[in-house]
Amino acid sequence: MESVTVTSPDQTMQLGAKLGQMVQPGDLILLDGDLGAGKTTFTKGLAKGLGIDRNVKSPTFTLIREYHQGRLPLYHMDIYRLEDGGAEDLGLDEYFDGDGVSVVEWSEFIQDILPATYLRIALKRSEATDEQRTITLMPQGTYYQKLVEQLEG
C-alpha cells in the first residue's frame, strides 16, 4: 500500500493523468473518499491521460457516463445512489469485462459484485488544509501491483 500527499487539485489531476496513460482495456479503478475528496478531479486527470478532451462530470444522477473519444473508452460510474442495492441489475460486469477502463466511485456499495482484481484508490482530505489530500493506492492482484510500481517509478 502506497500513499502520496498532494496539495492541490492540479496535483490530483496529474496523478490521474499519469495513470490514464498506463491503463489497459478491462482495467478497474475504484475511487473511495468522502464528498469533495477529489474522486471526480482524479477521474478528470485520468480522462486527460487517455486523451479525452470532453468535460468529465460526476455521474451522480446518471450512475454511468461513457466517454469514447480517447485511446480507450472510459466508463465513469458513481454508485452512491445504489446504497440500498440494485447494482446487480445494471450489468456492471459487462463494463468491467469490456474494452475500456471502468472508474467506480463509492465502490463499497457494490463489493459483492466486484471482480477479484482491481486498483482501489482512497482519497482523504487533510484536516490541516482544505487543498491537501492523501491518496492511497491499494492494488488487488499482481497486474495492479505492477501498475502501481510503474506509477511510482
Coordinates of N, CA and C in Angstrom, one line a residue:
M1 N 0.8 -1.2 0.0 CA 0.0 0.0 0.0 C 0.9 1.2 0.0
E2 N 0.7 2.1 -1.0 CA 1.5 3.3 -1.1 C 0.6 4.5 -1.0
S3 N 1.1 5.5 -0.3 CA 0.3 6.8 -0.2 C 1.2 7.9 -0.7
V4 N 0.5 8.9 -1.3 CA 1.1 10.1 -1.8 C 0.3 11.3 -1.3
T5 N 0.9 12.4 -0.9 CA 0.2 13.6 -0.5 C 0.3 14.6 -1.6
V6 N -0.9 15.1 -1.9 CA -1.0 16.2 -2.9 C -1.5 17.4 -2.2
T7 N -1.1 18.6 -2.8 CA -1.5 19.8 -2.1 C -2.4 20.7 -3.0
S8 N -2.9 20.2 -4.1 CA -3.8 21.0 -5.0 C -4.6 20.0 -5.9
P9 N -5.7 20.5 -6.4 CA -6.5 19.7 -7.4 C -5.6 19.4 -8.6
D10 N -4.7 20.3 -9.0 CA -3.9 20.1 -10.2 C -3.0 18.8 -10.0
Q11 N -2.5 18.7 -8.8 CA -1.6 17.5 -8.5 C -2.4 16.2 -8.5
T12 N -3.7 16.3 -8.0 CA -4.6 15.2 -8.1 C -4.8 14.8 -9.5
M13 N -5.1 15.8 -10.4 CA -5.3 15.5 -11.8 C -4.0 14.9 -12.4
Q14 N -2.9 15.4 -12.1 CA -1.6 14.9 -12.7 C -1.4 13.5 -12.4
L15 N -1.7 13.1 -11.1 CA -1.6 11.6 -10.8 C -2.6 10.8 -11.6
G16 N -3.8 11.3 -11.7 CA -4.8 10.6 -12.6 C -4.4 10.5 -14.0
A17 N -3.8 11.6 -14.5 CA -3.3 11.6 -15.9 C -2.2 10.6 -16.2
K18 N -1.3 10.5 -15.2 CA -0.2 9.6 -15.3 C -0.8 8.1 -15.4
L19 N -1.8 7.9 -14.5 CA -2.4 6.5 -14.5 C -3.2 6.3 -15.8
G20 N -3.8 7.4 -16.3 CA -4.6 7.3 -17.6 C -3.7 6.9 -18.8
Q21 N -2.4 7.2 -18.7 CA -1.5 6.9 -19.8 C -1.1 5.4 -19.8
M22 N -1.3 4.8 -18.6 CA -0.9 3.4 -18.4 C -2.0 2.3 -18.4
V23 N -3.2 2.7 -18.2 CA -4.3 1.7 -18.1 C -4.5 1.0 -19.4
Q24 N -5.1 -0.2 -19.3 CA -5.4 -1.1 -20.4 C -6.8 -1.4 -20.4
P25 N -7.3 -2.0 -21.6 CA -8.7 -2.4 -21.6 C -9.1 -3.4 -20.5
G26 N -10.2 -3.2 -19.9 CA -10.7 -4.0 -18.8 C -10.2 -3.7 -17.5
D27 N -9.4 -2.6 -17.4 CA -8.9 -2.2 -16.0 C -10.0 -1.6 -15.2
L28 N -9.9 -1.8 -13.9 CA -11.0 -1.4 -13.0 C -10.3 -0.6 -11.9
I29 N -10.7 0.7 -11.8 CA -10.2 1.6 -10.8 C -11.3 2.0 -9.9
L30 N -11.2 1.7 -8.6 CA -12.2 2.1 -7.6 C -11.7 3.3 -6.8
L31 N -12.6 4.3 -6.7 CA -12.2 5.6 -6.0 C -13.1 5.7 -4.8
D32 N -12.4 5.7 -3.6 CA -13.2 5.9 -2.4 C -12.8 7.2 -1.7
G33 N -13.7 7.8 -1.1 CA -13.5 9.0 -0.3 C -14.8 9.8 -0.1
D34 N -14.8 10.6 0.9 CA -15.9 11.4 1.2 C -16.3 12.4 0.1
L35 N -17.5 13.0 0.2 CA -17.9 14.0 -0.7 C -16.8 15.1 -0.7
G36 N -16.4 15.5 -1.9 CA -15.4 16.6 -2.0 C -13.9 16.2 -1.8
A37 N -13.7 14.9 -1.7 CA -12.3 14.4 -1.5 C -11.5 14.4 -2.8
G38 N -12.1 14.5 -3.9 CA -11.3 14.6 -5.2 C -11.5 13.5 -6.1
K39 N -12.5 12.6 -5.9 CA -12.7 11.5 -6.8 C -12.9 11.9 -8.3
T40 N -13.8 12.9 -8.5 CA -14.1 13.3 -9.9 C -12.9 14.1 -10.4
T41 N -12.2 14.8 -9.6 CA -11.0 15.5 -10.0 C -9.9 14.5 -10.5
F42 N -9.8 13.4 -9.8 CA -8.8 12.4 -10.2 C -9.3 11.8 -11.5
T43 N -10.6 11.5 -11.7 CA -11.1 11.0 -12.9 C -10.9 11.9 -14.1
K44 N -11.0 13.2 -13.9 CA -10.8 14.2 -14.9 C -9.3 14.1 -15.4
G45 N -8.4 13.9 -14.5 CA -7.0 13.7 -14.8 C -6.8 12.4 -15.6
L46 N -7.4 11.3 -15.2 CA -7.3 10.0 -15.8 C -7.9 10.2 -17.3
A47 N -9.0 10.9 -17.4 CA -9.5 11.1 -18.8 C -8.5 11.8 -19.7
K48 N -7.9 12.8 -19.1 CA -6.9 13.6 -19.8 C -5.8 12.7 -20.3
G49 N -5.3 11.8 -19.4 CA -4.3 10.9 -19.7 C -4.7 9.9 -20.8
L50 N -6.0 9.7 -21.0 CA -6.5 8.8 -22.0 C -6.7 9.6 -23.3
G51 N -6.5 10.9 -23.3 CA -6.7 11.7 -24.5 C -8.2 12.2 -24.7
I52 N -9.0 12.2 -23.6 CA -10.4 12.6 -23.7 C -10.4 14.1 -23.4
D53 N -10.9 14.8 -24.3 CA -11.0 16.3 -24.2 C -12.3 16.8 -23.5
R54 N -13.3 16.0 -23.6 CA -14.6 16.4 -23.1 C -14.6 16.6 -21.6
N55 N -15.4 17.5 -21.1 CA -15.5 17.8 -19.7 C -16.1 16.6 -19.0
V56 N -15.4 16.1 -18.0 CA -15.8 15.0 -17.2 C -16.5 15.5 -16.0
K57 N -17.8 15.1 -15.8 CA -18.6 15.5 -14.7 C -19.0 14.2 -13.9
S58 N -19.3 14.5 -12.6 CA -19.7 13.4 -11.8 C -21.0 12.8 -12.3
P59 N -21.1 11.5 -12.4 CA -22.3 10.8 -12.9 C -23.3 10.5 -11.8
T60 N -23.3 11.3 -10.7 CA -24.2 11.0 -9.6 C -25.6 10.7 -10.0
F61 N -26.2 11.5 -10.9 CA -27.6 11.3 -11.2 C -27.8 10.3 -12.4
T62 N -26.8 10.1 -13.2 CA -26.9 9.2 -14.4 C -26.4 7.8 -14.0
L63 N -25.6 7.7 -12.9 CA -24.9 6.5 -12.5 C -23.7 6.2 -13.4
I64 N -23.8 6.2 -14.7 CA -22.7 5.9 -15.6 C -22.6 6.9 -16.7
R65 N -21.4 7.4 -16.9 CA -21.1 8.3 -18.1 C -20.1 7.6 -18.9
E66 N -20.3 7.6 -20.2 CA -19.3 6.9 -21.1 C -18.6 8.0 -21.9
Y67 N -17.3 7.8 -22.1 CA -16.5 8.7 -22.9 C -15.7 7.9 -23.9
H68 N -15.9 8.1 -25.2 CA -15.3 7.3 -26.2 C -14.3 8.0 -27.1
Q69 N -13.9 9.2 -26.6 CA -13.0 10.0 -27.5 C -11.5 9.7 -27.4
G70 N -11.1 8.9 -26.4 CA -9.7 8.8 -26.1 C -9.1 7.5 -26.6
R71 N -7.9 7.2 -26.2 CA -7.2 6.0 -26.5 C -8.0 4.7 -26.2
L72 N -8.7 4.8 -25.1 CA -9.6 3.7 -24.6 C -10.9 4.4 -24.2
P73 N -12.1 3.6 -24.2 CA -13.3 4.2 -23.7 C -13.1 4.3 -22.1
L74 N -13.8 5.3 -21.6 CA -13.8 5.5 -20.1 C -15.2 5.4 -19.7
Y75 N -15.4 4.5 -18.7 CA -16.7 4.3 -18.1 C -16.7 4.8 -16.7
H76 N -17.3 5.9 -16.4 CA -17.2 6.6 -15.1 C -18.5 6.4 -14.4
M77 N -18.4 5.7 -13.2 CA -19.6 5.3 -12.5 C -19.6 5.9 -11.1
D78 N -20.8 6.3 -10.7 CA -21.0 6.8 -9.3 C -22.1 5.9 -8.7
I79 N -21.7 5.1 -7.8 CA -22.7 4.1 -7.3 C -23.3 4.5 -6.0
Y80 N -23.1 5.8 -5.6 CA -23.6 6.3 -4.3 C -25.1 6.1 -4.2
R81 N -25.9 6.3 -5.2 CA -27.4 6.1 -5.1 C -27.8 4.7 -5.0
L82 N -26.9 3.7 -5.2 CA -27.2 2.3 -5.0 C -26.9 1.8 -3.6
E83 N -26.8 2.7 -2.7 CA -26.5 2.3 -1.3 C -27.5 1.2 -0.8
D84 N -28.7 1.3 -1.3 CA -29.7 0.3 -0.8 C -29.9 -0.9 -1.8
G85 N -28.9 -1.0 -2.8 CA -29.0 -2.2 -3.7 C -29.4 -1.8 -5.1
G86 N -29.5 -2.8 -6.0 CA -29.9 -2.6 -7.3 C -28.8 -2.6 -8.3
A87 N -27.5 -2.7 -7.8 CA -26.4 -2.8 -8.7 C -26.4 -4.0 -9.6
E88 N -26.9 -5.1 -9.1 CA -26.9 -6.4 -9.9 C -27.6 -6.2 -11.2
D89 N -28.6 -5.3 -11.2 CA -29.5 -5.1 -12.4 C -28.8 -4.2 -13.5
L90 N -27.7 -3.6 -13.2 CA -27.1 -2.6 -14.1 C -26.2 -3.3 -15.2
G91 N -25.8 -4.5 -15.0 CA -24.9 -5.2 -15.9 C -23.5 -4.6 -15.8
L92 N -23.1 -4.2 -14.6 CA -21.7 -3.6 -14.5 C -20.6 -4.5 -14.9
D93 N -20.8 -5.8 -14.8 CA -19.8 -6.8 -15.2 C -19.5 -6.7 -16.7
E94 N -20.4 -6.2 -17.5 CA -20.2 -6.0 -18.9 C -19.2 -4.9 -19.1
Y95 N -19.3 -3.9 -18.3 CA -18.3 -2.8 -18.3 C -17.0 -3.3 -17.9
F96 N -17.0 -4.0 -16.7 CA -15.7 -4.5 -16.1 C -15.0 -5.4 -17.1
D97 N -15.7 -6.2 -17.9 CA -15.0 -7.1 -18.8 C -14.9 -6.5 -20.2
G98 N -15.2 -5.2 -20.3 CA -15.3 -4.6 -21.7 C -13.9 -4.1 -22.2
D99 N -14.0 -3.3 -23.2 CA -12.9 -2.8 -23.9 C -12.3 -1.5 -23.4
G100 N -12.9 -1.0 -22.3 CA -12.5 0.3 -21.7 C -12.0 0.2 -20.3
V101 N -11.8 1.3 -19.7 CA -11.4 1.5 -18.3 C -12.6 1.9 -17.5
S102 N -12.9 1.1 -16.4 CA -14.0 1.5 -15.6 C -13.5 2.2 -14.3
V103 N -14.0 3.3 -14.0 CA -13.7 4.0 -12.8 C -15.0 4.1 -12.0
V104 N -14.9 3.6 -10.7 CA -16.1 3.4 -9.9 C -16.0 4.3 -8.6
E105 N -16.8 5.2 -8.4 CA -16.9 6.0 -7.2 C -17.9 5.3 -6.3
W106 N -17.6 5.3 -5.0 CA -18.4 4.7 -3.9 C -18.5 3.2 -4.1
S107 N -17.5 2.5 -4.4 CA -17.5 1.1 -4.7 C -17.9 0.2 -3.6
E108 N -17.9 0.8 -2.3 CA -18.3 0.0 -1.2 C -19.7 -0.6 -1.3
F109 N -20.5 0.1 -2.1 CA -21.9 -0.3 -2.3 C -22.1 -1.5 -3.3
I110 N -21.0 -1.9 -3.9 CA -21.1 -3.0 -4.9 C -20.0 -4.0 -4.6
Q111 N -19.5 -4.1 -3.4 CA -18.5 -5.0 -3.0 C -18.8 -6.5 -3.5
D112 N -20.0 -6.9 -3.4 CA -20.4 -8.3 -3.7 C -20.3 -8.6 -5.1
I113 N -20.3 -7.6 -6.0 CA -20.2 -7.9 -7.5 C -18.9 -7.5 -8.1
L114 N -17.9 -7.1 -7.3 CA -16.6 -6.7 -7.9 C -15.8 -7.9 -8.3
P115 N -15.0 -7.8 -9.3 CA -14.1 -8.9 -9.7 C -13.0 -9.0 -8.6
A116 N -12.2 -10.0 -8.7 CA -11.2 -10.3 -7.7 C -10.0 -9.3 -7.7
T117 N -9.8 -8.7 -8.9 CA -8.6 -7.9 -9.0 C -9.1 -6.5 -9.5
Y118 N -8.4 -5.5 -8.9 CA -8.7 -4.1 -9.2 C -7.7 -3.2 -8.5
L119 N -7.7 -1.9 -8.8 CA -6.9 -0.9 -8.1 C -7.9 0.0 -7.3
R120 N -7.8 -0.1 -6.0 CA -8.6 0.8 -5.1 C -7.7 2.0 -4.8
I121 N -8.3 3.2 -4.9 CA -7.6 4.4 -4.6 C -8.4 5.2 -3.6
A122 N -7.9 5.4 -2.4 CA -8.6 6.1 -1.4 C -8.1 7.6 -1.3
L123 N -9.0 8.5 -1.4 CA -8.7 9.9 -1.3 C -9.2 10.5 0.0
K124 N -8.3 11.1 0.8 CA -8.7 11.5 2.1 C -8.3 13.0 2.3
R125 N -9.2 13.8 2.7 CA -8.9 15.2 2.9 C -8.1 15.4 4.1
S126 N -7.2 16.4 4.1 CA -6.4 16.8 5.2 C -7.2 17.6 6.2
E127 N -7.0 17.4 7.5 CA -7.7 18.3 8.4 C -7.0 19.6 8.6
A128 N -5.7 19.6 8.1 CA -4.9 20.8 8.3 C -5.2 21.9 7.3
T129 N -5.4 21.5 6.0 CA -5.6 22.4 4.9 C -6.6 21.9 3.9
D130 N -7.4 22.7 3.4 CA -8.5 22.3 2.5 C -8.0 21.7 1.2
E131 N -6.9 22.1 0.7 CA -6.4 21.7 -0.6 C -5.6 20.3 -0.5
Q132 N -5.1 20.0 0.7 CA -4.3 18.8 0.8 C -5.1 17.5 0.9
R133 N -4.6 16.5 0.1 CA -5.2 15.2 0.1 C -4.1 14.1 0.3
T134 N -4.5 13.0 1.0 CA -3.6 11.8 1.0 C -4.3 10.8 0.0
I135 N -3.6 10.4 -1.0 CA -4.1 9.4 -1.9 C -3.4 8.1 -1.7
T136 N -4.1 7.1 -1.4 CA -3.6 5.8 -1.0 C -4.0 4.8 -2.1
L137 N -3.0 4.1 -2.7 CA -3.1 3.1 -3.7 C -3.1 1.7 -3.1
M138 N -4.2 0.9 -3.4 CA -4.3 -0.4 -2.8 C -4.6 -1.4 -3.9
P139 N -3.5 -1.9 -4.6 CA -3.8 -2.9 -5.7 C -4.2 -4.2 -5.1
Q140 N -5.1 -4.8 -5.9 CA -5.6 -6.2 -5.6 C -5.2 -7.0 -6.8
G141 N -4.2 -7.9 -6.7 CA -3.7 -8.7 -7.8 C -2.4 -8.2 -8.3
T142 N -1.7 -9.2 -8.9 CA -0.3 -8.9 -9.4 C -0.3 -7.9 -10.5
Y143 N -1.2 -7.9 -11.4 CA -1.3 -6.9 -12.5 C -1.3 -5.5 -11.9
Y144 N -2.2 -5.3 -11.0 CA -2.4 -3.9 -10.4 C -1.2 -3.5 -9.5
Q145 N -0.6 -4.5 -8.9 CA 0.6 -4.3 -8.1 C 1.7 -3.7 -9.0
K146 N 1.9 -4.3 -10.2 CA 2.9 -3.8 -11.2 C 2.5 -2.4 -11.7
L147 N 1.2 -2.2 -11.9 CA 0.7 -0.9 -12.4 C 1.1 0.2 -11.4
V148 N 0.9 -0.1 -10.1 CA 1.2 0.9 -9.1 C 2.8 1.1 -9.0
E149 N 3.5 0.0 -9.2 CA 5.0 0.2 -9.2 C 5.4 1.1 -10.4
Q150 N 4.8 0.9 -11.5 CA 5.1 1.8 -12.7 C 4.7 3.2 -12.4
L151 N 3.6 3.4 -11.8 CA 3.0 4.7 -11.5 C 4.0 5.5 -10.6
E152 N 4.6 4.8 -9.6 CA 5.5 5.4 -8.7 C 6.9 5.6 -9.3
G153 N 7.2 4.9 -10.4 CA 8.6 4.9 -10.9 C 8.9 6.1 -11.7

